[in-house]
Amino acid sequence: MKKLGLVVLILALLAAGGWFFSQRLDPAWSVATVVRGDIAATISATGAVLAEREATLAFQSAGTIEEVAAAVGETVTAGQVLARLDATDLELAVRQAEIGVRQAQAQLAQLQDGPSASDLAAAQAALASAQEAYQQLLKGVDQDQFAAARAQVEQARVQLDQAQQAYDKVKDRPDVGMLPQSLQLQQATISYEAAEAQYRVATKGSTPAQLAQAQAQIAQAQASLDRLTQGPSQAQVAIAQAGVDQASLALEQAQRRLDNAVLTAPWDSIVTVVNVVSGTLAQPGAPAFQIADTSRFHLDVQVDEIDVAAIAPGQDATIEIDALPDRPLAGQVSRVAPASDMLATGGVAYRVRIDIGNPDAPLRAGMSATVTIIASTRKDVLLIPNRAVQIERETGRTFVERLNAGEPQKVEVRLGLRDDARVEVREGLAEGDELAIRTISTLERLQQTFGGF
């Protein structure tokens, strides 16, 4: 059996070898015709679908969350309340600041309006009283005042004697200290001593210190009257105005803190994340909500530095969404980044934004997509297959093999735009020319693979 198998294998190899040699002796050609048509140079890139804009919202101050008014997936409009903090203390702070503003404004108005008639009359009366008191000190005590002071002393002595006699009648009693006679005696004694002191003051006359004090009172009353009649100075008005400004600023800050206790949507959007719960403590700056504007979508793709020079805003693009394989979408380049990004692989690329022009497509942020950007187009030009082009390695010149009387002849050509299958010919060929494209035989393919026979 082993010998029979070996014989069969040898016969098969001999048959295959004969077929290979027949292929070697009969090379094949395919023919391509130069035609006119349109061609576009394209650049492809991949990325993810992004919402028109996204935002993370957070409270700017700490506080207890009183209400959470939006849920994940809910559509909200600009200005709609998403959540609010307990604002009791903040409202009180605003009211207190409002009172401060009114007080400061009233003080400024009072200063600018000038003194009232009653204020002037009171100031004038105070000055006249101080002057009269000073003159009285200069004159000293007249006879009438002296007689009145002496009479008060005599009257106090009579009252003291009466109180002493009443006390003597009960002084031997053990509870004498609790009797009214004891209290009356004490009061009469104090009144007598006070009358004598007043008498001594009246008979002694004015001292230099009393005169100086009276003069100071006159000067103080005159200064008060002058301030009222002359009006406020510029500095006083400026200080009062600064008080109003400071109070207004405090009110603005208090109102701002109150406003920040309410979290609202900045624009029409969909809530994508909610990180807060009613009744818990909100931390300033901690993400509370994430929202996305899904009215439009776009792609941000990285384009290699070699290709980015051919891309400009306004160019059309075709977008293929992995989740929508049978529904290609139209797009347009809207922005090319002016600065490059360094890729993880070490390469340099530029971020290009492509706006998606199909608003009714069932898109969601994060979907994978491939975009083909139409960098440039040419219409009604000569086109040939890419595989017909031969490149001379030493010079970089390009050639094709044009059929002349059934025989291929090498012709140099100048090429233009290229896509995946075809290339534009700008010089060297004419419409209708036929090109020979050599097809590699099975034998040649095996030789290239296994090293030849």
CSV table of C-alpha atoms in Angstrom, one decimal:
chain,number,residue,atom,x,y,z
A,1,MET,CA,0.0,0.0,0.0
A,2,LYS,CA,2.9,2.4,0.8
A,3,LYS,CA,4.4,1.8,-2.6
A,4,LEU,CA,1.1,2.4,-4.4
A,5,GLY,CA,0.7,5.7,-2.6
A,6,LEU,CA,4.2,6.9,-3.5
A,7,VAL,CA,3.5,6.1,-7.2
A,8,VAL,CA,0.3,8.1,-7.2
A,9,LEU,CA,2.1,11.1,-5.6
A,10,ILE,CA,4.9,11.0,-8.3
A,11,LEU,CA,2.4,10.9,-11.1
A,12,ALA,CA,0.5,13.9,-9.6
A,13,LEU,CA,3.6,16.0,-9.3
A,14,LEU,CA,4.6,15.2,-12.9
A,15,ALA,CA,1.2,16.3,-14.2
A,16,ALA,CA,1.3,19.5,-12.2
A,17,GLY,CA,4.8,20.3,-13.4
A,18,GLY,CA,3.7,19.9,-17.0
A,19,TRP,CA,0.8,22.3,-16.5
A,20,PHE,CA,3.1,24.8,-14.8
A,21,PHE,CA,5.5,24.8,-17.8
A,22,SER,CA,2.6,25.3,-20.1
A,23,GLN,CA,1.6,28.4,-18.1
A,24,ARG,CA,5.2,29.7,-18.2
A,25,LEU,CA,5.1,29.6,-22.0
A,26,ASP,CA,1.7,31.3,-22.4
A,27,PRO,CA,1.7,34.7,-20.4
A,28,ALA,CA,-1.7,36.4,-20.3
A,29,TRP,CA,-2.7,40.1,-20.7
A,30,SER,CA,-5.8,42.0,-19.7
A,31,VAL,CA,-6.8,45.1,-21.6
A,32,ALA,CA,-8.1,48.4,-20.2
A,33,THR,CA,-9.4,51.3,-22.2
A,34,VAL,CA,-8.7,55.0,-21.3
A,35,VAL,CA,-12.1,56.5,-20.5
A,36,ARG,CA,-13.5,59.9,-19.4
A,37,GLY,CA,-15.2,60.3,-16.1
A,38,ASP,CA,-15.1,62.0,-12.7
A,39,ILE,CA,-12.7,61.2,-9.9
A,40,ALA,CA,-12.4,62.3,-6.3
A,41,ALA,CA,-9.4,62.1,-3.9
A,42,THR,CA,-10.6,61.0,-0.5
A,43,ILE,CA,-9.2,60.7,3.0
A,44,SER,CA,-10.6,58.3,5.5
A,45,ALA,CA,-10.6,58.4,9.3
A,46,THR,CA,-12.5,56.9,12.2
A,47,GLY,CA,-14.1,58.4,15.3
A,48,ALA,CA,-17.1,58.5,17.5
A,49,VAL,CA,-20.4,60.4,17.2
A,50,LEU,CA,-20.5,63.4,19.5
A,51,ALA,CA,-23.4,65.6,20.6
A,52,GLU,CA,-23.4,69.2,19.5
A,53,ARG,CA,-22.2,70.2,22.9
A,54,GLU,CA,-22.0,68.7,26.4
A,55,ALA,CA,-21.6,70.2,29.8
A,56,THR,CA,-21.1,69.1,33.4
A,57,LEU,CA,-23.1,71.2,35.9
A,58,ALA,CA,-22.2,71.6,39.6
A,59,PHE,CA,-23.3,73.7,42.6
A,60,GLN,CA,-20.9,76.5,43.5
A,61,SER,CA,-21.6,76.4,47.2
A,62,ALA,CA,-22.3,73.7,49.8
A,63,GLY,CA,-25.8,73.1,51.1
A,64,THR,CA,-28.5,70.5,51.6
A,65,ILE,CA,-30.2,69.4,48.4
A,66,GLU,CA,-33.9,70.3,48.8
A,67,GLU,CA,-35.1,69.1,45.4
A,68,VAL,CA,-33.9,67.1,42.4
A,69,ALA,CA,-36.2,68.0,39.5
A,70,ALA,CA,-34.8,66.1,36.5
A,71,ALA,CA,-33.9,62.5,35.7
A,72,VAL,CA,-31.6,60.7,33.3
A,73,GLY,CA,-33.0,60.7,29.8
A,74,GLU,CA,-35.3,63.7,30.4
A,75,THR,CA,-35.5,66.5,27.9
A,76,VAL,CA,-35.0,69.9,29.5
A,77,THR,CA,-35.3,73.4,28.1
A,78,ALA,CA,-33.0,76.4,28.7
A,79,GLY,CA,-33.5,77.8,32.2
A,80,GLN,CA,-35.4,74.8,33.5
A,81,VAL,CA,-34.6,74.0,37.1
A,82,LEU,CA,-32.6,70.8,37.6
A,83,ALA,CA,-32.1,70.9,41.3
A,84,ARG,CA,-32.1,73.4,44.2
A,85,LEU,CA,-30.5,73.8,47.6
A,86,ASP,CA,-32.2,74.8,50.9
A,87,ALA,CA,-32.0,78.6,50.6
A,88,THR,CA,-33.5,79.7,54.0
A,89,ASP,CA,-30.2,81.2,55.3
A,90,LEU,CA,-29.4,82.7,51.9
A,91,GLU,CA,-32.8,84.5,51.6
A,92,LEU,CA,-32.2,86.0,55.1
A,93,ALA,CA,-28.8,87.2,54.0
A,94,VAL,CA,-30.4,88.9,51.0
A,95,ARG,CA,-32.9,90.7,53.2
A,96,GLN,CA,-30.2,91.8,55.6
A,97,ALA,CA,-28.2,93.2,52.7
A,98,GLU,CA,-31.2,95.0,51.3
A,99,ILE,CA,-31.7,96.8,54.7
A,100,GLY,CA,-28.0,97.7,54.6
A,101,VAL,CA,-28.4,99.3,51.2
A,102,ARG,CA,-31.5,101.4,52.3
A,103,GLN,CA,-29.6,102.6,55.4
A,104,ALA,CA,-26.6,103.7,53.4
A,105,GLN,CA,-28.8,105.4,50.9
A,106,ALA,CA,-30.8,107.2,53.6
A,107,GLN,CA,-27.5,108.5,55.2
A,108,LEU,CA,-26.3,109.8,51.9
A,109,ALA,CA,-29.6,111.5,51.1
A,110,GLN,CA,-29.7,113.1,54.6
A,111,LEU,CA,-26.2,114.4,54.1
A,112,GLN,CA,-26.9,115.8,50.6
A,113,ASP,CA,-30.3,117.4,51.6
A,114,GLY,CA,-28.7,119.6,54.4
A,115,PRO,CA,-30.0,120.4,57.9
A,116,SER,CA,-33.7,120.8,58.7
A,117,ALA,CA,-35.1,124.0,60.3
A,118,SER,CA,-35.4,122.1,63.6
A,119,ASP,CA,-31.8,121.0,63.5
A,120,LEU,CA,-30.6,124.6,63.0
A,121,ALA,CA,-32.9,125.9,65.8
A,122,ALA,CA,-31.5,123.3,68.2
A,123,ALA,CA,-27.9,124.1,67.3
A,124,GLN,CA,-28.5,127.8,67.7
A,125,ALA,CA,-30.2,127.3,71.1
A,126,ALA,CA,-27.3,125.1,72.3
A,127,LEU,CA,-24.8,127.8,71.4
A,128,ALA,CA,-26.9,130.5,73.2
A,129,SER,CA,-27.2,128.4,76.3
A,130,ALA,CA,-23.4,127.7,76.4
A,131,GLN,CA,-22.7,131.4,76.1
A,132,GLU,CA,-25.2,132.3,78.8
A,133,ALA,CA,-23.7,129.8,81.2
A,134,TYR,CA,-20.2,131.3,80.5
A,135,GLN,CA,-21.4,134.8,81.2
A,136,GLN,CA,-23.1,133.6,84.4
A,137,LEU,CA,-19.8,132.2,85.6
A,138,LEU,CA,-18.0,135.4,84.9
A,139,LYS,CA,-20.6,137.4,87.0
A,140,GLY,CA,-20.5,135.2,90.0
A,141,VAL,CA,-23.4,134.7,92.4
A,142,ASP,CA,-25.8,137.6,92.9
A,143,GLN,CA,-27.6,138.5,96.2
A,144,ASP,CA,-30.8,136.7,95.3
A,145,GLN,CA,-29.0,133.5,94.5
A,146,PHE,CA,-27.0,133.8,97.8
A,147,ALA,CA,-30.2,134.3,99.8
A,148,ALA,CA,-31.9,131.4,98.1
A,149,ALA,CA,-28.9,129.1,98.9
A,150,ARG,CA,-29.0,130.3,102.6
A,151,ALA,CA,-32.7,129.7,102.8
A,152,GLN,CA,-32.3,126.1,101.5
A,153,VAL,CA,-29.7,125.5,104.3
A,154,GLU,CA,-32.1,126.8,107.0
A,155,GLN,CA,-35.0,124.8,105.6
A,156,ALA,CA,-32.9,121.6,105.6
A,157,ARG,CA,-31.8,122.3,109.2
A,158,VAL,CA,-35.4,122.7,110.4
A,159,GLN,CA,-36.3,119.4,108.7
A,160,LEU,CA,-33.3,117.7,110.3
A,161,ASP,CA,-34.3,118.9,113.8
A,162,GLN,CA,-37.8,117.6,113.4
A,163,ALA,CA,-36.6,114.3,112.2
A,164,GLN,CA,-34.2,114.1,115.2
A,165,GLN,CA,-36.9,114.8,117.7
A,166,ALA,CA,-39.1,112.1,116.2
A,167,TYR,CA,-36.3,109.6,116.3
A,168,ASP,CA,-35.4,110.4,119.9
A,169,LYS,CA,-38.9,109.3,121.0
A,170,VAL,CA,-38.4,105.8,119.7
A,171,LYS,CA,-34.6,105.3,119.8
A,172,ASP,CA,-34.8,103.0,122.8
A,173,ARG,CA,-37.0,100.4,121.1
A,174,PRO,CA,-35.1,97.3,119.9
A,175,ASP,CA,-36.6,97.6,116.4
A,176,VAL,CA,-35.8,101.2,115.9
A,177,GLY,CA,-33.9,100.5,112.7
A,178,MET,CA,-37.1,99.2,111.1
A,179,LEU,CA,-39.2,102.3,112.1
A,180,PRO,CA,-39.9,105.1,109.6
A,181,GLN,CA,-38.4,107.7,112.0
A,182,SER,CA,-35.0,106.2,111.4
A,183,LEU,CA,-35.3,106.5,107.6
A,184,GLN,CA,-36.7,110.0,107.9
A,185,LEU,CA,-33.7,111.1,110.0
A,186,GLN,CA,-31.2,109.7,107.4
A,187,GLN,CA,-33.0,111.5,104.5
A,188,ALA,CA,-33.1,114.8,106.5
A,189,THR,CA,-29.4,114.5,107.2
A,190,ILE,CA,-28.5,114.0,103.6
A,191,SER,CA,-30.7,116.9,102.5
A,192,TYR,CA,-29.0,119.2,105.0
A,193,GLU,CA,-25.5,118.2,103.9
A,194,ALA,CA,-26.4,118.8,100.2
A,195,ALA,CA,-27.9,122.2,100.9
A,196,GLU,CA,-24.7,123.2,102.8
A,197,ALA,CA,-22.5,122.0,99.9
A,198,GLN,CA,-24.6,124.0,97.4
A,199,TYR,CA,-24.3,127.1,99.7
A,200,ARG,CA,-20.5,126.7,99.8
A,201,VAL,CA,-20.4,126.4,96.0
A,202,ALA,CA,-22.6,129.5,95.5
A,203,THR,CA,-20.5,131.6,97.9
A,204,LYS,CA,-17.1,130.4,96.6
A,205,GLY,CA,-17.4,131.7,92.9
A,206,SER,CA,-16.2,130.3,89.6
A,207,THR,CA,-12.9,128.5,89.3
A,208,PRO,CA,-10.6,128.6,86.2
A,209,ALA,CA,-11.5,125.0,85.4
A,210,GLN,CA,-15.2,125.9,85.3
A,211,LEU,CA,-14.5,128.8,83.0
A,212,ALA,CA,-12.4,126.7,80.7
A,213,GLN,CA,-15.1,124.0,80.5
A,214,ALA,CA,-17.7,126.7,79.7
A,215,GLN,CA,-15.5,128.0,76.9
A,216,ALA,CA,-15.1,124.5,75.5
A,217,GLN,CA,-18.9,124.1,75.5
A,218,ILE,CA,-19.3,127.3,73.5
A,219,ALA,CA,-16.7,126.2,70.9
A,220,GLN,CA,-18.3,122.8,70.5
A,221,ALA,CA,-21.8,124.4,70.0
A,222,GLN,CA,-20.4,126.9,67.5
A,223,ALA,CA,-18.7,124.1,65.5
A,224,SER,CA,-21.9,122.1,65.4
A,225,LEU,CA,-23.8,125.1,64.1
A,226,ASP,CA,-21.1,125.8,61.5
A,227,ARG,CA,-21.3,122.3,60.2
A,228,LEU,CA,-25.0,122.6,59.7
A,229,THR,CA,-24.9,126.0,58.0
A,230,GLN,CA,-21.9,125.2,55.7
A,231,GLY,CA,-23.2,121.8,54.5
A,232,PRO,CA,-21.3,118.5,53.9
A,233,SER,CA,-17.7,118.5,52.5
A,234,GLN,CA,-16.8,116.6,49.3
A,235,ALA,CA,-15.0,114.1,51.5
A,236,GLN,CA,-18.1,113.4,53.6
A,237,VAL,CA,-20.2,112.9,50.5
A,238,ALA,CA,-17.6,110.6,49.0
A,239,ILE,CA,-17.5,108.5,52.2
A,240,ALA,CA,-21.3,108.3,52.3
A,241,GLN,CA,-21.4,107.3,48.6
A,242,ALA,CA,-18.7,104.6,49.3
A,243,GLY,CA,-21.0,103.3,52.0
A,244,VAL,CA,-23.8,102.9,49.5
A,245,ASP,CA,-21.5,101.2,47.0
A,246,GLN,CA,-20.3,98.8,49.6
A,247,ALA,CA,-23.8,97.9,50.7
A,248,SER,CA,-24.9,97.4,47.1
A,249,LEU,CA,-22.0,95.1,46.5
A,250,ALA,CA,-22.8,93.1,49.6
A,251,LEU,CA,-26.4,92.8,48.3
A,252,GLU,CA,-25.2,91.7,44.9
A,253,GLN,CA,-23.0,89.0,46.4
A,254,ALA,CA,-25.8,87.8,48.6
A,255,GLN,CA,-28.2,87.6,45.7
A,256,ARG,CA,-25.6,85.8,43.6
A,257,ARG,CA,-25.2,83.1,46.3
A,258,LEU,CA,-29.0,82.8,46.4
A,259,ASP,CA,-29.2,82.4,42.7
A,260,ASN,CA,-26.4,79.8,42.8
A,261,ALA,CA,-28.6,77.7,45.1
A,262,VAL,CA,-30.7,76.8,42.0
A,263,LEU,CA,-29.1,74.7,39.2
A,264,THR,CA,-30.7,75.3,35.8
A,265,ALA,CA,-30.1,74.0,32.2
A,266,PRO,CA,-28.0,76.5,30.2
A,267,TRP,CA,-29.6,75.4,26.9
A,268,ASP,CA,-32.1,72.8,25.5
A,269,SER,CA,-30.6,69.4,26.2
A,270,ILE,CA,-31.0,65.9,27.4
A,271,VAL,CA,-29.9,64.8,30.9
A,272,THR,CA,-27.3,62.1,30.6
A,273,VAL,CA,-26.0,61.7,34.2
A,274,VAL,CA,-27.5,62.6,37.6
A,275,ASN,CA,-25.1,62.4,40.6
A,276,VAL,CA,-27.2,64.0,43.4
A,277,VAL,CA,-30.0,62.8,45.7
A,278,SER,CA,-32.5,64.9,47.6
A,279,GLY,CA,-31.7,65.4,51.2
A,280,THR,CA,-27.9,64.9,50.9
A,281,LEU,CA,-25.2,67.5,51.2
A,282,ALA,CA,-23.9,69.1,47.9
A,283,GLN,CA,-20.2,69.8,47.7
A,284,PRO,CA,-19.1,72.9,45.7
A,285,GLY,CA,-17.7,71.9,42.3
A,286,ALA,CA,-18.7,68.3,42.5
A,287,PRO,CA,-20.4,67.1,39.2
A,288,ALA,CA,-24.2,67.1,39.8
A,289,PHE,CA,-25.6,66.7,36.3
A,290,GLN,CA,-24.3,66.0,32.8
A,291,ILE,CA,-26.3,67.2,29.9
A,292,ALA,CA,-26.0,67.0,26.1
A,293,ASP,CA,-27.4,69.0,23.2
A,294,THR,CA,-28.5,66.3,20.7
A,295,SER,CA,-30.2,68.7,18.3
A,296,ARG,CA,-27.2,68.0,16.0
A,297,PHE,CA,-24.2,65.6,16.0
A,298,HIS,CA,-20.7,65.8,14.7
A,299,LEU,CA,-17.4,63.8,14.5
A,300,ASP,CA,-14.0,64.7,15.7
A,301,VAL,CA,-11.4,62.7,13.9
A,302,GLN,CA,-7.6,62.7,13.8
A,303,VAL,CA,-6.1,63.2,10.3
A,304,ASP,CA,-2.4,62.4,9.7
A,305,GLU,CA,-0.2,65.4,9.0
A,306,ILE,CA,0.5,64.0,5.5
A,307,ASP,CA,-3.2,64.4,4.5
A,308,VAL,CA,-4.3,67.4,6.5
A,309,ALA,CA,-3.0,70.0,3.9
A,310,ALA,CA,-5.7,68.7,1.5
A,311,ILE,CA,-8.6,69.3,4.0
A,312,ALA,CA,-10.4,72.5,4.3
A,313,PRO,CA,-13.7,73.7,5.8
A,314,GLY,CA,-16.7,73.2,3.5
A,315,GLN,CA,-15.5,69.9,2.0
A,316,ASP,CA,-18.2,67.2,1.7
A,317,ALA,CA,-17.8,63.8,3.5
A,318,THR,CA,-19.6,60.5,3.7
A,319,ILE,CA,-20.1,59.0,7.1
A,320,GLU,CA,-20.7,55.3,7.8
A,321,ILE,CA,-22.1,54.5,11.2
A,322,ASP,CA,-21.3,51.0,12.5
A,323,ALA,CA,-24.7,50.7,14.1
A,324,LEU,CA,-26.4,51.8,10.9
A,325,PRO,CA,-24.6,49.8,8.2
A,326,ASP,CA,-27.1,50.4,5.4
A,327,ARG,CA,-27.6,54.1,6.0
A,328,PRO,CA,-24.6,56.3,4.9
A,329,LEU,CA,-24.9,59.8,6.1
A,330,ALA,CA,-23.8,63.1,4.5
A,331,GLY,CA,-21.4,65.4,6.3
A,332,GLN,CA,-19.2,68.4,5.9
A,333,VAL,CA,-15.9,69.6,7.3
A,334,SER,CA,-16.5,72.5,9.6
A,335,ARG,CA,-13.2,73.0,11.3
A,336,VAL,CA,-9.6,72.0,11.0
A,337,ALA,CA,-7.5,72.4,14.2
A,338,PRO,CA,-4.7,75.0,13.8
A,339,ALA,CA,-2.4,73.0,16.1
A,340,SER,CA,-1.5,69.4,16.0
A,341,ASP,CA,-2.0,66.6,18.6
A,342,MET,CA,0.7,64.1,19.5
A,343,LEU,CA,-0.7,60.6,19.2
A,344,ALA,CA,0.1,57.8,21.6
A,345,THR,CA,2.1,56.1,18.8
A,346,GLY,CA,4.3,59.1,18.5
A,347,GLY,CA,2.8,60.4,15.2
A,348,VAL,CA,1.4,63.8,14.6
A,349,ALA,CA,-2.2,64.4,13.6
A,350,TYR,CA,-4.7,67.2,13.4
A,351,ARG,CA,-8.3,67.2,14.8
A,352,VAL,CA,-10.9,67.7,12.1
A,353,ARG,CA,-14.6,68.3,12.9
A,354,ILE,CA,-17.2,66.9,10.5
A,355,ASP,CA,-20.8,68.1,11.0
A,356,ILE,CA,-23.4,65.4,10.3
A,357,GLY,CA,-26.2,66.7,8.1
A,358,ASN,CA,-28.9,64.1,8.7
A,359,PRO,CA,-30.9,65.4,11.7
A,360,ASP,CA,-33.5,62.6,11.5
A,361,ALA,CA,-31.0,59.8,11.7
A,362,PRO,CA,-31.3,57.7,14.9
A,363,LEU,CA,-27.9,58.7,16.2
A,364,ARG,CA,-26.6,58.5,19.8
A,365,ALA,CA,-23.4,60.0,21.2
A,366,GLY,CA,-20.6,57.5,21.3
A,367,MET,CA,-21.5,55.5,18.2
A,368,SER,CA,-18.4,54.4,16.1
A,369,ALA,CA,-18.2,55.8,12.7
A,370,THR,CA,-15.9,56.0,9.6
A,371,VAL,CA,-15.8,59.2,7.6
A,372,THR,CA,-14.6,59.6,4.1
A,373,ILE,CA,-13.6,63.2,3.3
A,374,ILE,CA,-13.8,64.3,-0.4
A,375,ALA,CA,-10.6,66.3,-0.5
A,376,SER,CA,-10.8,67.3,-4.2
A,377,THR,CA,-12.7,66.3,-7.3
A,378,ARG,CA,-12.1,66.5,-11.1
A,379,LYS,CA,-14.8,66.1,-13.7
A,380,ASP,CA,-14.6,64.8,-17.3
A,381,VAL,CA,-10.9,63.7,-17.1
A,382,LEU,CA,-9.0,60.7,-18.5
A,383,LEU,CA,-9.0,57.7,-16.2
A,384,ILE,CA,-7.2,54.4,-16.1
A,385,PRO,CA,-6.9,51.6,-13.5
A,386,ASN,CA,-4.3,52.0,-10.8
A,387,ARG,CA,-2.9,48.6,-11.6
A,388,ALA,CA,-2.0,49.7,-15.1
A,389,VAL,CA,0.6,52.2,-13.7
A,390,GLN,CA,4.3,51.2,-13.4
A,391,ILE,CA,6.7,53.3,-11.4
A,392,GLU,CA,10.4,53.4,-12.2
A,393,ARG,CA,12.1,53.2,-8.8
A,394,GLU,CA,15.3,55.0,-9.7
A,395,THR,CA,13.6,58.1,-11.2
A,396,GLY,CA,10.1,58.0,-9.9
A,397,ARG,CA,8.8,58.3,-13.5
A,398,THR,CA,5.4,56.7,-14.3
A,399,PHE,CA,4.7,54.5,-17.3
A,400,VAL,CA,1.9,52.4,-18.8
A,401,GLU,CA,2.0,49.8,-21.6
A,402,ARG,CA,-0.2,51.0,-24.5
A,403,LEU,CA,-1.2,48.5,-27.1
A,404,ASN,CA,0.0,49.3,-30.6
A,405,ALA,CA,-1.0,46.8,-33.3
A,406,GLY,CA,-1.6,44.3,-30.6
A,407,GLU,CA,1.8,44.8,-29.0
A,408,PRO,CA,2.4,46.6,-25.7
A,409,GLN,CA,4.7,49.7,-25.8
A,410,LYS,CA,5.9,51.5,-22.8
A,411,VAL,CA,4.6,55.1,-22.6
A,412,GLU,CA,5.4,57.7,-19.9
A,413,VAL,CA,2.4,59.5,-18.4
A,414,ARG,CA,1.7,62.3,-16.0
A,415,LEU,CA,-0.8,61.5,-13.3
A,416,GLY,CA,-3.3,63.5,-11.3
A,417,LEU,CA,-5.9,62.6,-8.7
A,418,ARG,CA,-6.1,59.0,-7.5
A,419,ASP,CA,-8.8,57.0,-5.6
A,420,ASP,CA,-8.8,53.4,-4.5
A,421,ALA,CA,-9.2,52.0,-8.1
A,422,ARG,CA,-8.5,54.6,-10.7
A,423,VAL,CA,-6.1,57.4,-11.4
A,424,GLU,CA,-6.3,60.6,-13.5
A,425,VAL,CA,-4.0,60.9,-16.6
A,426,ARG,CA,-3.1,64.4,-17.4
A,427,GLU,CA,-0.5,63.8,-20.2
A,428,GLY,CA,0.6,60.9,-22.3
A,429,LEU,CA,-2.7,59.2,-23.3
A,430,ALA,CA,-5.9,59.9,-25.3
A,431,GLU,CA,-9.4,58.8,-24.8
A,432,GLY,CA,-10.0,55.3,-26.2
A,433,ASP,CA,-6.3,54.2,-26.0
A,434,GLU,CA,-6.0,50.5,-24.9
A,435,LEU,CA,-3.6,49.5,-22.2
A,436,ALA,CA,-2.0,46.1,-21.6
A,437,ILE,CA,-2.1,45.0,-18.0
A,438,ARG,CA,0.0,41.9,-17.4
A,439,THR,CA,-1.6,39.3,-15.3
A,440,ILE,CA,0.7,37.0,-13.3
A,441,SER,CA,0.4,33.3,-14.2
A,442,THR,CA,-0.1,30.6,-11.6
A,443,LEU,CA,3.4,29.4,-12.1
A,444,GLU,CA,4.8,32.9,-11.5
A,445,ARG,CA,2.7,33.3,-8.4
A,446,LEU,CA,4.1,30.0,-7.1
A,447,GLN,CA,7.6,31.0,-8.0
A,448,GLN,CA,7.2,34.3,-6.1
A,449,THR,CA,5.9,32.3,-3.2
A,450,PHE,CA,8.2,29.3,-3.1
A,451,GLY,CA,11.3,30.6,-4.8
A,452,GLY,CA,10.9,29.2,-8.3
A,453,PHE,CA,11.7,25.8,-9.9
